[in-house]
PDB file of C-alpha atoms in Angstrom:
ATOM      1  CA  UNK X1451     100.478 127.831 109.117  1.00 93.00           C
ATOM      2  CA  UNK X1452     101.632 125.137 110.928  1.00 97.00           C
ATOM      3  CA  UNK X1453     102.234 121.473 109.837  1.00 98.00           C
ATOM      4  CA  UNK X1454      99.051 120.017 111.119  1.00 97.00           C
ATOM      5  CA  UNK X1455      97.253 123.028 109.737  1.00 97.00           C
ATOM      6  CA  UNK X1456      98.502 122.181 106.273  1.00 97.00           C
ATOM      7  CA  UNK X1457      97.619 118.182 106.587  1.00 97.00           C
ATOM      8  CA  UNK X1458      94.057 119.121 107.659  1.00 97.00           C
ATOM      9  CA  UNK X1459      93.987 121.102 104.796  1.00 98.00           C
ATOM     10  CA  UNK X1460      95.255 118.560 102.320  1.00 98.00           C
ATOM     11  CA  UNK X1461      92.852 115.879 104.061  1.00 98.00           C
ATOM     12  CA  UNK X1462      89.944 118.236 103.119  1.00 98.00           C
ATOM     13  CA  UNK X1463      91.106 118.300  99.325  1.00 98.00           C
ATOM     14  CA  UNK X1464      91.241 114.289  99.179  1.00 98.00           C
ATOM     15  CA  UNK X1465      88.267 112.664  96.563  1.00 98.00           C
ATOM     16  CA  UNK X1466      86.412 110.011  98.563  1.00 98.00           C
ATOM     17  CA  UNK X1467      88.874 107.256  97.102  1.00 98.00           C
ATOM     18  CA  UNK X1468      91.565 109.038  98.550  1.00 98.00           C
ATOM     19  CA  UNK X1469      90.687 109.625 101.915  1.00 98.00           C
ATOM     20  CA  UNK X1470      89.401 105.684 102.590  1.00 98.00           C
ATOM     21  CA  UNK X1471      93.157 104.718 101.516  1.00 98.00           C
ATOM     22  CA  UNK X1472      94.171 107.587 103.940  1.00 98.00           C
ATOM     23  CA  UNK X1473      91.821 105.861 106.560  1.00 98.00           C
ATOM     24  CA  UNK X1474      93.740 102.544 106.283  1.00 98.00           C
ATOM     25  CA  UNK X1475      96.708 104.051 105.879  1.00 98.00           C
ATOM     26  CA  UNK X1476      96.337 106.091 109.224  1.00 98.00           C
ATOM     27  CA  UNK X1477      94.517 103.307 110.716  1.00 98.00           C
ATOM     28  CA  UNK X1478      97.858 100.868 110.886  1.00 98.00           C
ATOM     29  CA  UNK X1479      99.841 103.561 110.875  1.00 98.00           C
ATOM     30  CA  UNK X1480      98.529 104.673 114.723  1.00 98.00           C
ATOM     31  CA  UNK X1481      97.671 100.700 115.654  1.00 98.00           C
ATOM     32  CA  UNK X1482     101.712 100.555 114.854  1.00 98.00           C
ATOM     33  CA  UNK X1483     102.660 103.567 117.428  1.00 98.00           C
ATOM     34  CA  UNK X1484     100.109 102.198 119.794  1.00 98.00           C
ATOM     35  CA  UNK X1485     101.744  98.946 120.087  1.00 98.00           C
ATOM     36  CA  UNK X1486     105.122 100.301 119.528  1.00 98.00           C
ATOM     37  CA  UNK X1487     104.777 102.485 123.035  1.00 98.00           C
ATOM     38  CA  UNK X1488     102.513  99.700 124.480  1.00 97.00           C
ATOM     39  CA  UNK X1489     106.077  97.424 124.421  1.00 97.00           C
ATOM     40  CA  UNK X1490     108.321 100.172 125.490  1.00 98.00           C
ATOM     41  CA  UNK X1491     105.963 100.971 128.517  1.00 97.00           C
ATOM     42  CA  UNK X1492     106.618  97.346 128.976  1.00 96.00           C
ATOM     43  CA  UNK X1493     109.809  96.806 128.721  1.00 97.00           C
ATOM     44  CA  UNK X1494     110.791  99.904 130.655  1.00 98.00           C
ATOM     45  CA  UNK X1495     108.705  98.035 133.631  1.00 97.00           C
ATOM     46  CA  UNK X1496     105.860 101.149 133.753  1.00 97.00           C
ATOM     47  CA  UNK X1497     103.042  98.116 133.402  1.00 97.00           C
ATOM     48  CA  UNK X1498     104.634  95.874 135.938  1.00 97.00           C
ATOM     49  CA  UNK X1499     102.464  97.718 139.189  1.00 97.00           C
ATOM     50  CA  UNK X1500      99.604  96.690 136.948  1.00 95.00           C
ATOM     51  CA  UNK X1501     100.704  93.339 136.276  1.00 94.00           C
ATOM     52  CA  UNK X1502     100.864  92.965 140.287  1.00 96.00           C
ATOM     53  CA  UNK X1503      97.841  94.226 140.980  1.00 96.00           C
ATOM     54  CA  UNK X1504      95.839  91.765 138.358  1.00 94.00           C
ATOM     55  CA  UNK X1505      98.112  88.821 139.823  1.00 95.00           C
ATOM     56  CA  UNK X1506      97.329  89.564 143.027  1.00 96.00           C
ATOM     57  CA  UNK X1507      93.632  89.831 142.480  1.00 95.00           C
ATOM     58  CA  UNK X1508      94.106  86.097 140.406  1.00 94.00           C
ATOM     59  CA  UNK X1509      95.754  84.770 143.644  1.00 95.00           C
ATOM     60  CA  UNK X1510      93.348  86.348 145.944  1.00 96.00           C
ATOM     61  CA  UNK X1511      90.120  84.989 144.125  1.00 94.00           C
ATOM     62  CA  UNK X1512      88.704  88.483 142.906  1.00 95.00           C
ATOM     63  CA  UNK X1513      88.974  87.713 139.396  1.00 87.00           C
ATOM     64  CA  UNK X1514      86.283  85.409 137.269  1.00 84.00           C
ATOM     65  CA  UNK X1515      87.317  83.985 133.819  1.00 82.00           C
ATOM     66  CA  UNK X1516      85.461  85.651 130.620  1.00 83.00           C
TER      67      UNK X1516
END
């Protein structure tokens, strides 16, 4: 059984109480990796083509304000 296999399994076993603290738990748990590879992508310059391309569009009129 793998690792995953096991946590799924666990999960299953949680009383309702349980899993909504799980929930939360998970839930800034993954908002935390998100952001975590959000700022390496960004400092390692992967979102700067993007960055250009949104500038660009700024400069060139083709964006509107929200």
């Amino acid at each position: 059984m793998t690792t995953v296999e096991s946590l799924e399994q666990a999960i299953e076993q949680l009383s309702p109480a349980e899993l909504a603290s799980f929930r939360r738990w998970f839930s800034r748990f993954d908002a935390d990796a998100w952001d975590a590879q959000i700022e390496a992508d960004a400092a390692a310059g992967k979102l700067d083509a993007l960055a250009e391309e949104a500038l660009a569009e700024y400069r060139n009129g083709q964006a509107r304000e929200i």
